[in-house]
Short mmCIF file of C-alpha atoms and ligand atoms in Angstrom, two decimals:
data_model
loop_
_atom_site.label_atom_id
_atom_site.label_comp_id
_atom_site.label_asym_id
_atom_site.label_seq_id
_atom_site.Cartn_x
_atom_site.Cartn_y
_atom_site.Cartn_z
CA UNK A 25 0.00 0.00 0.00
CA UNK A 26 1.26 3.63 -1.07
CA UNK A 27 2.25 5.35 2.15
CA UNK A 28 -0.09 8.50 2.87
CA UNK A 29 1.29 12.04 5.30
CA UNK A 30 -0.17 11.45 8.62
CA UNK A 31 -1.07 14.70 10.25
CA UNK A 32 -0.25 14.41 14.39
CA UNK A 33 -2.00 16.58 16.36
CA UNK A 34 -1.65 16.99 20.46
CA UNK A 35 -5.31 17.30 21.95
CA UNK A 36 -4.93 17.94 26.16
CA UNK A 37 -8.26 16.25 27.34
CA UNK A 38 -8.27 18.51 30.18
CA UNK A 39 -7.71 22.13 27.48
CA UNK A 40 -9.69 21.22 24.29
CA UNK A 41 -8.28 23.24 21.54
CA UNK A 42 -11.67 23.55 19.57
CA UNK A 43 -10.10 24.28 16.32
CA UNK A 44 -8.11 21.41 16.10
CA UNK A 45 -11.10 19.20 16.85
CA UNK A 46 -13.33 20.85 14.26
CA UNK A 47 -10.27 19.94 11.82
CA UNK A 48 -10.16 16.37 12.89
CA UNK A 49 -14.36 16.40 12.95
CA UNK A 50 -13.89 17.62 8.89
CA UNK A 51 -11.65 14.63 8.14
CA UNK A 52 -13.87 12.07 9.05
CA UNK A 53 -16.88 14.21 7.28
CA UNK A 54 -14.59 14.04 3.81
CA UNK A 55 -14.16 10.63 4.39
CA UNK A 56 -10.76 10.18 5.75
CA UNK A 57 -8.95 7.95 8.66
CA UNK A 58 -8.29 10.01 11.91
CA UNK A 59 -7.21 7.98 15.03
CA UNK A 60 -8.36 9.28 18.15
CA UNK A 61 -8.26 8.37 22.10
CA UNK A 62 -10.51 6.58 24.03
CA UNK A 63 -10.28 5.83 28.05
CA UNK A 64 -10.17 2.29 26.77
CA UNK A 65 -7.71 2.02 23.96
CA UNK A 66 -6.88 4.28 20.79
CA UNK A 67 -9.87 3.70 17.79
CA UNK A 68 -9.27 4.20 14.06
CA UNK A 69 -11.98 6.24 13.07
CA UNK A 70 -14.25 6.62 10.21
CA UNK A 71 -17.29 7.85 9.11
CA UNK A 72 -19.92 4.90 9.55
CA UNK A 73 -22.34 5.85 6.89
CA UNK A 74 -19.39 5.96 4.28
CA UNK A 75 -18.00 2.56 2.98
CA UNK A 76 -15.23 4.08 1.02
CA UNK A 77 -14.07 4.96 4.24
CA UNK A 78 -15.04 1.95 6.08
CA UNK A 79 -13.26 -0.11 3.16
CA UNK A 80 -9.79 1.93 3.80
CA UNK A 81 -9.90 1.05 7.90
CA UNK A 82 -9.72 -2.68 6.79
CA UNK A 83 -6.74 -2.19 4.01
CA UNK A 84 -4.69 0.04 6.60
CA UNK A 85 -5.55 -2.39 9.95
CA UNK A 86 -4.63 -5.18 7.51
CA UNK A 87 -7.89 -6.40 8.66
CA UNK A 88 -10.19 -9.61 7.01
CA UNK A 89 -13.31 -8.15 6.01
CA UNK A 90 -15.27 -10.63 8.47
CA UNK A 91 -14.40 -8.75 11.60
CA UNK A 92 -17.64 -5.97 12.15
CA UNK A 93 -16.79 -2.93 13.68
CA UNK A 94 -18.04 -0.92 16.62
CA UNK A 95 -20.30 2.20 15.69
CA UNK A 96 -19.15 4.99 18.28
CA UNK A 97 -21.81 7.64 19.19
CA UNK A 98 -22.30 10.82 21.13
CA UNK A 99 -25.51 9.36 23.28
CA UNK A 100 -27.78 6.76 23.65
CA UNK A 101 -30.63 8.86 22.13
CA UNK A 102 -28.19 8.33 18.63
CA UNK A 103 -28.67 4.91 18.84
CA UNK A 104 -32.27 4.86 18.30
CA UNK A 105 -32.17 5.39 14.20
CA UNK A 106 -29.24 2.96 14.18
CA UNK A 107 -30.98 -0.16 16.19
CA UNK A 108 -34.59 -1.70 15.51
CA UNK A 109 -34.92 -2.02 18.61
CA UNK A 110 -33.43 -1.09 22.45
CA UNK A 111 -33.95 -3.77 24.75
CA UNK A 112 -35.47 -2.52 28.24
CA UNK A 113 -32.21 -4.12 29.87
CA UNK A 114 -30.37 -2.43 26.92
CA UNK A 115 -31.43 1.12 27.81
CA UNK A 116 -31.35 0.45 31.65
CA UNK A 117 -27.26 -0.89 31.23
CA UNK A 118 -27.08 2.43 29.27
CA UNK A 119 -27.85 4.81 31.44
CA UNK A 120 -25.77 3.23 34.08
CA UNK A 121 -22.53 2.70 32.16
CA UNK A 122 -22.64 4.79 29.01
CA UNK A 123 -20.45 6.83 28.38
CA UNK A 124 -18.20 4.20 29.27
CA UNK A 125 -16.60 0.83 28.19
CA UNK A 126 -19.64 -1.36 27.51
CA UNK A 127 -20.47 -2.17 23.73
CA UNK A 128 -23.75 -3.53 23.34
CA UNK A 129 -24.61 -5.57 19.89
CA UNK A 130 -28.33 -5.07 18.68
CA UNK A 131 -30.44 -5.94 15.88
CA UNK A 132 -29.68 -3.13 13.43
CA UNK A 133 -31.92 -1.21 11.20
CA UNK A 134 -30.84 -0.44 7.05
CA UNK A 135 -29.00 3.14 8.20
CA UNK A 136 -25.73 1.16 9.16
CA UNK A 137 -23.74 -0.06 5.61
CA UNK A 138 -23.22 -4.21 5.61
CA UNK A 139 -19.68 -3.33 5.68
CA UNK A 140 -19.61 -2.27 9.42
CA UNK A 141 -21.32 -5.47 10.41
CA UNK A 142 -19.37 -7.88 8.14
CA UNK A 143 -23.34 -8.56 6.81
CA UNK A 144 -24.42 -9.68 10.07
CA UNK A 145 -28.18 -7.91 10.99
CA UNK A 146 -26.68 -6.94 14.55
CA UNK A 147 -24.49 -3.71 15.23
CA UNK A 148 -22.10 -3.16 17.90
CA UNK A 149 -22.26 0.07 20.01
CA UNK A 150 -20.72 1.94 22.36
CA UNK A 151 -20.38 6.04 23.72
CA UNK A 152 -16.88 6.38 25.01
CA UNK A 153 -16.03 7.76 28.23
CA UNK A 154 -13.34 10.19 26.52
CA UNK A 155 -13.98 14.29 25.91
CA UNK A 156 -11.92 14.21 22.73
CA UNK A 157 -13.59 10.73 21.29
CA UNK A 158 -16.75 12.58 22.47
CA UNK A 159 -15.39 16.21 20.79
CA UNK A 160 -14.60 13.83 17.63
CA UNK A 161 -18.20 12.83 17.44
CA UNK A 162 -19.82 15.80 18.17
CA UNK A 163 -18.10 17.99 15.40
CA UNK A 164 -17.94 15.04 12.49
CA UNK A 165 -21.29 15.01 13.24
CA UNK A 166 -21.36 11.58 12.27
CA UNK A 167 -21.48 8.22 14.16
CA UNK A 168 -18.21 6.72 14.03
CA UNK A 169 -16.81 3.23 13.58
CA UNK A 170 -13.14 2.44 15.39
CA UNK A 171 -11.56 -0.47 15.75
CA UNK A 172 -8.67 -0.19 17.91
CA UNK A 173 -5.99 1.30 16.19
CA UNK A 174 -3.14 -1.25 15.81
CA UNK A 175 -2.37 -3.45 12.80
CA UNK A 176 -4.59 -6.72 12.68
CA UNK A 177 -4.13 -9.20 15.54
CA UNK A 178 -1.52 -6.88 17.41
CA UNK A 179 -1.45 -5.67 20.65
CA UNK A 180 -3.96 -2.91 20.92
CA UNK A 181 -2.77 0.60 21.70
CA UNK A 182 -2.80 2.50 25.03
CA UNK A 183 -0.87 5.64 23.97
CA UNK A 184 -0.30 7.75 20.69
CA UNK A 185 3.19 6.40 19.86
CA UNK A 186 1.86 2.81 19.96
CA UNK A 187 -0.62 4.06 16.98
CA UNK A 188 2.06 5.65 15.39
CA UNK A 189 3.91 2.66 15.52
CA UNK A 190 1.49 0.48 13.86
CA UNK A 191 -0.17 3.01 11.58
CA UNK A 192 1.60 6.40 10.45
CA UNK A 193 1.95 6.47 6.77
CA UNK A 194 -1.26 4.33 6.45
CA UNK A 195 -4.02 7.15 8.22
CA UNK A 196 -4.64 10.70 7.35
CA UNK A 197 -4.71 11.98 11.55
CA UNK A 198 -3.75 10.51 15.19
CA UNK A 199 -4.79 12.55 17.85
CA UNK A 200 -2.47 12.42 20.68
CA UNK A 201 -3.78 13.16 24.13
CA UNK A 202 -1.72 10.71 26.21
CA UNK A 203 -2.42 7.24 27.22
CA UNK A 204 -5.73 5.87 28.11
CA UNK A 205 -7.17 5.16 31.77
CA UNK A 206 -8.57 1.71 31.49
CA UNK A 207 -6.37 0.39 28.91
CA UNK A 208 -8.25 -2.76 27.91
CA UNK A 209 -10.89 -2.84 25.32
CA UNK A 210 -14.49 -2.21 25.75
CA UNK A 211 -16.86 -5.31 27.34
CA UNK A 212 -18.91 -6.28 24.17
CA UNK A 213 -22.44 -7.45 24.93
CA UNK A 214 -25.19 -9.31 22.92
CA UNK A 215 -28.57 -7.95 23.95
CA UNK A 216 -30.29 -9.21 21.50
CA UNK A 217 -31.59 -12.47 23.50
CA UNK A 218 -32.18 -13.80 26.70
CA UNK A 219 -29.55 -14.37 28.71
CA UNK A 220 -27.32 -11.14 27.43
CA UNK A 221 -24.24 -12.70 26.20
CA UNK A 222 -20.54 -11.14 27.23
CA UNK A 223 -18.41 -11.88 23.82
CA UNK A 224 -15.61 -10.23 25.22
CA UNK A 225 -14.54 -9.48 28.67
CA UNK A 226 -13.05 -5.82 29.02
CA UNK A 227 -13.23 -2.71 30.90
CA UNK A 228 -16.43 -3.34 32.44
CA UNK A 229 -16.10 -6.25 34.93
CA UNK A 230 -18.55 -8.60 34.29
CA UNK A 231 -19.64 -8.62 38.26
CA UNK A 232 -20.85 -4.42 37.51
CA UNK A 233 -22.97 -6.29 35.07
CA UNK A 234 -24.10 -8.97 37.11
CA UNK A 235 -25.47 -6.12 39.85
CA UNK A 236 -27.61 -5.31 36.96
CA UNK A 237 -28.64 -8.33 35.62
CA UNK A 238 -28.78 -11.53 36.74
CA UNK A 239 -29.32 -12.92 33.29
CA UNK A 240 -26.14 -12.88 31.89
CA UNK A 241 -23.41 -15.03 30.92
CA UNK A 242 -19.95 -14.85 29.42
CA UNK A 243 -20.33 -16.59 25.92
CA UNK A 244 -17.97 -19.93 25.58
CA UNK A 245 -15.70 -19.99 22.53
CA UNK A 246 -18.38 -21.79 20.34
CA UNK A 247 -20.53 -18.85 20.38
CA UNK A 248 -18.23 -16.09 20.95
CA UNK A 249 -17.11 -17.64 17.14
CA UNK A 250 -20.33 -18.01 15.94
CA UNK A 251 -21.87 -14.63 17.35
CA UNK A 252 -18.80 -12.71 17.15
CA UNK A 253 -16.97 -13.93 13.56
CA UNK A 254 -14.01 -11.87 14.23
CA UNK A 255 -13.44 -13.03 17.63
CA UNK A 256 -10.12 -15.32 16.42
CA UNK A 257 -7.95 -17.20 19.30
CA UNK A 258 -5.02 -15.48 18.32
CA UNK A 259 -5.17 -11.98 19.12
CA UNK A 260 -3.99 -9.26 21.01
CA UNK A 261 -0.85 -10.85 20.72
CA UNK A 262 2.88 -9.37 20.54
CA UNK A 263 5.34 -10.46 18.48
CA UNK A 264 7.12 -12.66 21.08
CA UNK A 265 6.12 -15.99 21.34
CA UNK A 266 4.23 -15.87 25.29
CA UNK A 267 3.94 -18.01 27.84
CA UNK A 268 1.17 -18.07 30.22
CA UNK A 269 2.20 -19.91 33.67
CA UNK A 270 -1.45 -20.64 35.42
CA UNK A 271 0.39 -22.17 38.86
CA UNK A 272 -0.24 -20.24 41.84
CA UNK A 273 2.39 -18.99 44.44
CA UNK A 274 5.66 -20.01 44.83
CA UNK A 275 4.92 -23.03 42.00
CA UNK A 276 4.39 -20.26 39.82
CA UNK A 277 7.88 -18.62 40.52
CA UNK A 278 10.03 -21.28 40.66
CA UNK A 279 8.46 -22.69 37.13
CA UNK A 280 8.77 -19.16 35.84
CA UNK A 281 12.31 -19.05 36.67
CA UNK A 282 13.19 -22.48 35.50
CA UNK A 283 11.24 -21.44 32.06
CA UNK A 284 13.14 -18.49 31.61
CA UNK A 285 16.97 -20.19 32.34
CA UNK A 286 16.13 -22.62 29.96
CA UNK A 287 15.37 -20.49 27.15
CA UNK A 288 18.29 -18.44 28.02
CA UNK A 289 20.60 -21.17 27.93
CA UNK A 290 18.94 -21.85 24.99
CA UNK A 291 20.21 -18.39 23.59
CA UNK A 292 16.48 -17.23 23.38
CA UNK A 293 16.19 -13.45 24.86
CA UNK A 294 13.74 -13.45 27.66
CA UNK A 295 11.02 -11.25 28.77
CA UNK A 296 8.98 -12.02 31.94
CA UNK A 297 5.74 -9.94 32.91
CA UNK A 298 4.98 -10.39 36.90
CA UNK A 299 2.93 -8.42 39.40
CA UNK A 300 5.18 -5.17 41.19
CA UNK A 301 5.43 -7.68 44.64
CA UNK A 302 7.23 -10.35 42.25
CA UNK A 303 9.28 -8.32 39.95
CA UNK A 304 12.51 -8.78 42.19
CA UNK A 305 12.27 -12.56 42.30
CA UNK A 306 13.23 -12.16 38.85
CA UNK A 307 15.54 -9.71 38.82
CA UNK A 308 18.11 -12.21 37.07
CA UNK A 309 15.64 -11.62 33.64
CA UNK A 310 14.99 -8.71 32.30
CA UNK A 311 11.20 -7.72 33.96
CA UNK A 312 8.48 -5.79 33.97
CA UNK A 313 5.31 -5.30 36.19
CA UNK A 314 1.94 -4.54 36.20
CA UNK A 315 1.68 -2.74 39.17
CA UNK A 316 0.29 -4.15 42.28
CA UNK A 317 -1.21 -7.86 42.22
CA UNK A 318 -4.33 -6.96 44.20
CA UNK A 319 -5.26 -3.48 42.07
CA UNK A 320 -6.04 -5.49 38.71
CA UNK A 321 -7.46 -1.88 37.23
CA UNK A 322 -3.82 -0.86 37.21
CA UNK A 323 -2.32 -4.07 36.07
CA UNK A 324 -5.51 -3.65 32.91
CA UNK A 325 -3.83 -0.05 32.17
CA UNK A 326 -0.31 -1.26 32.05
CA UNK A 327 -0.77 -4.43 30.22
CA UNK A 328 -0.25 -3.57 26.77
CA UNK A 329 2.40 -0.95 27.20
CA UNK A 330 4.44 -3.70 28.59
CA UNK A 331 3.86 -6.16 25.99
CA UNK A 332 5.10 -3.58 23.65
CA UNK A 333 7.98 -2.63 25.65
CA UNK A 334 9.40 -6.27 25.64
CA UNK A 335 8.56 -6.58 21.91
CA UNK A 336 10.76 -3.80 21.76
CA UNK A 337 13.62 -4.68 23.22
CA UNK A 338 13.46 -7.31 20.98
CA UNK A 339 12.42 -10.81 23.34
CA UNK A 340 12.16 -13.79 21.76
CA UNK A 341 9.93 -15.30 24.87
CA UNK A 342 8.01 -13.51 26.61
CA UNK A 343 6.86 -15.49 30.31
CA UNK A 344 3.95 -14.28 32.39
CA UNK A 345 2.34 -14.59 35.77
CA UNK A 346 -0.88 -15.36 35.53
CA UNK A 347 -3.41 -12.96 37.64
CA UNK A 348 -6.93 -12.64 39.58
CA UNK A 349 -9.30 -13.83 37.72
CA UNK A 350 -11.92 -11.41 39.34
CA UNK A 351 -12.91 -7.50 37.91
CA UNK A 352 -10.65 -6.51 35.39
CA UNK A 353 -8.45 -9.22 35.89
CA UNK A 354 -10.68 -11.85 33.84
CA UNK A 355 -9.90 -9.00 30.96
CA UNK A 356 -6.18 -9.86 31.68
CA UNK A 357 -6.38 -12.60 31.38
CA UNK A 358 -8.45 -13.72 28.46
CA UNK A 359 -5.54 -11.47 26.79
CA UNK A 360 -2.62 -13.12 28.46
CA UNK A 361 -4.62 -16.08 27.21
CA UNK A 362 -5.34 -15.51 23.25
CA UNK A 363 -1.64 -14.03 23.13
CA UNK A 364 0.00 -17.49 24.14
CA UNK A 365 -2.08 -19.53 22.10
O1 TXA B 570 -12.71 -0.41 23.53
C1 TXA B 570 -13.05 -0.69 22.38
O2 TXA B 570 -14.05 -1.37 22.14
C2 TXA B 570 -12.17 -0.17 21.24
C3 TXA B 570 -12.28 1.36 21.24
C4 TXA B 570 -11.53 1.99 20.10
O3 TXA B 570 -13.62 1.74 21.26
N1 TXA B 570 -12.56 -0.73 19.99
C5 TXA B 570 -12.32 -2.03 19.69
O4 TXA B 570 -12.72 -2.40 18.41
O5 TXA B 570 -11.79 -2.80 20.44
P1 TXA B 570 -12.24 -3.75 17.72
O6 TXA B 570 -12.67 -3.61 16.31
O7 TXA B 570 -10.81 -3.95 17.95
O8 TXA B 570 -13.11 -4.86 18.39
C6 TXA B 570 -14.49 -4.95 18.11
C7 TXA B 570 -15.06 -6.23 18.62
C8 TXA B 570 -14.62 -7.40 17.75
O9 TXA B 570 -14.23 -8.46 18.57
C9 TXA B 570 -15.88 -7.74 16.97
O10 TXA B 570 -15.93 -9.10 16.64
C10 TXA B 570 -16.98 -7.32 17.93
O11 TXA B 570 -16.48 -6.18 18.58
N2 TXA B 570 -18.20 -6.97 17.18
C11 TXA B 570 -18.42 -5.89 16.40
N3 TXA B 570 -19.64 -5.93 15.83
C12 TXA B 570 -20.24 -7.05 16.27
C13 TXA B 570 -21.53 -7.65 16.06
N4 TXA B 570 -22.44 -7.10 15.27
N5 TXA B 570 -21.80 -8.81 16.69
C14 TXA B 570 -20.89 -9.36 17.51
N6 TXA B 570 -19.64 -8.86 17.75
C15 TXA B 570 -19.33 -7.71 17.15
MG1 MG B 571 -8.90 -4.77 18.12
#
């Protein structure tokens, strides 16, 4: 693919400089690629009523056609021309977590182009919790679709030099306004049937959810497949080949640190990723944390900017603790899990 300028512009979320937004609202409206933050992870965006645009996410993501997108709007009263219908449970999960990181699939109505949905008759959608996403919206005056914005199958990004990693020369704009707060993707929710179905776990814990609803359940991997085509194993991954260690305690140590002498005797450069309490056990390896064990919501926003860093520095192997799988941590870990498979 010919390599396009990429414009980078610095947006402080806390000093909105309304002129550059209005810029970046005029690219989408003419059809072009601007990458923006979220308080989950960077988005690609595009207009979502414009499949030339739609078409040039894919090519630049590197991204099979089969994968639907998530529409991005300003508030739920947007949804209403883009769903048939909103779900009483729908509305009422909504107004408790919107804007925020809980996508909600729906049946969809003609408005949204087949291309977004990868021809499935649902939608995805979500209002993030960000005031530049929301800025973005606002002045495109268009709903937006955004799929994180890292190439296909790579570790998503949680600041603007990860995007510009992955992307510059491929998008037209990528709004920098620092990293994002919850670092994980959105929780992506069918509520289109009885029990609502999680098809991916993310930054709303599941147990929020649960408070709401009791009827809900976190799809297996049959239907997460089948309901969700783009949800592939192997994903989020970096390039390193990982290694998730699920023992507990000091098993998990000592088998971490016999993993990671053998691949270094092996002549294999190794990478380990452990909680901030573990970090000096390994302090023979090159390491890096997550933070605290016990504040998962910390260890979500550091995740991926540690998987990056180790890619970096150029690992072969990268070897991980495994964490809580409670709150945010079940996010974790279905990503520590789909990047070692
Ligand atoms: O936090 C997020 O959700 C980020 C930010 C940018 O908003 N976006 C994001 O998009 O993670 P993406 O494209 O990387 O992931 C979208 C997920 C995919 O797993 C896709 O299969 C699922 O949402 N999805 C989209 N439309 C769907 C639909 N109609 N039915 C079921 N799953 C759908
Ligand atoms: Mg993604």
């Amino acid at each position: 693919m010919e390599n396009i300028h990429t414009k980078i512009i610095k947006i402080e979320s806390e000093n909105i400089d309304l002129s550059q937004l209005r810029e970046a609202g005029q690219a989408i409206r003419e059809g072009k690629l601007v990458a923006f933050p979220t308080e989950t992870v960077y988005g690609l965006g595009a207009d979502a009523l414009n499949d030339d645009a739609i078409v040039k996410i894919f090519k630049a993501k590197g991204r099979p056609f089969n994968d639907p997108l998530i529409v991005h709007i300003g508030c739920l009263e947007e949804a209403e021309v883009l769903v048939e219908e909103l779900p009483a449970v729908a509305r009422k999960l909504a107004q408790l977590f919107w804007p925020g990181p809980l996508t909600m699939v729906m049946k969809k109505t003609k408005i949204i182009p087949e291309l977004v949905t990868s021809g499935l008759d649902t939608v995805a959608i979500r209002v993030p919790n960000h005031p530049v996403a929301l800025g973005l919206i606002r002045e495109s005056r268009r709903p937006i679709v955004a799929p994180s914005a890292n190439l296909f199958s790579h570790t998503s990004p949680t600041s603007a030099q990860h995007v510009m990693d992955d992307l510059i020369g491929k998008v037209d704009m990528i709004i920098d306004s620092g990293q994002t707060t919850i670092g994980v993707e959105s929780t992506v929710v069918d509520v289109t049937a009885l029990p609502l179905r999680v098809l991916r776990l993310g930054g709303i814990a599941v147990e929020k959810l649960q408070q709401v609803t009791k009827t809900i359940i976190v799809a297996n991997k049959y239907e997460k497949i089948n309901k969700s085509p783009g949800m592939l194993k192997k994903h989020y991954a970096p390039r390193a080949k990982l290694i998730l260690v699920e023992e507990k305690n000091a098993d998990m140590i000592r088998i971490i640190l016999n993993l990671a002498s053998s691949y270094r005797i092996a002549g294999k450069k190794v990478g380990i990723i452990a909680s901030r309490e573990n970090s000096e056990k390994y302090s023979d390896f090159l390491v890096k944390n997550l933070g605290e064990a016990e504040d998962l919501d910390n260890c979500a926003r550091n995740l991926y900017a540690q998987l990056r860093l180790l890619d970096e520095l150029k690992c072969d192997i990268i070897i991980s603790e495994n964490f809580a799988n409670i709150g945010l941590g079940r996010a974790i870990m279905d990503r520590l899990h789909r990047a070692s498979s």
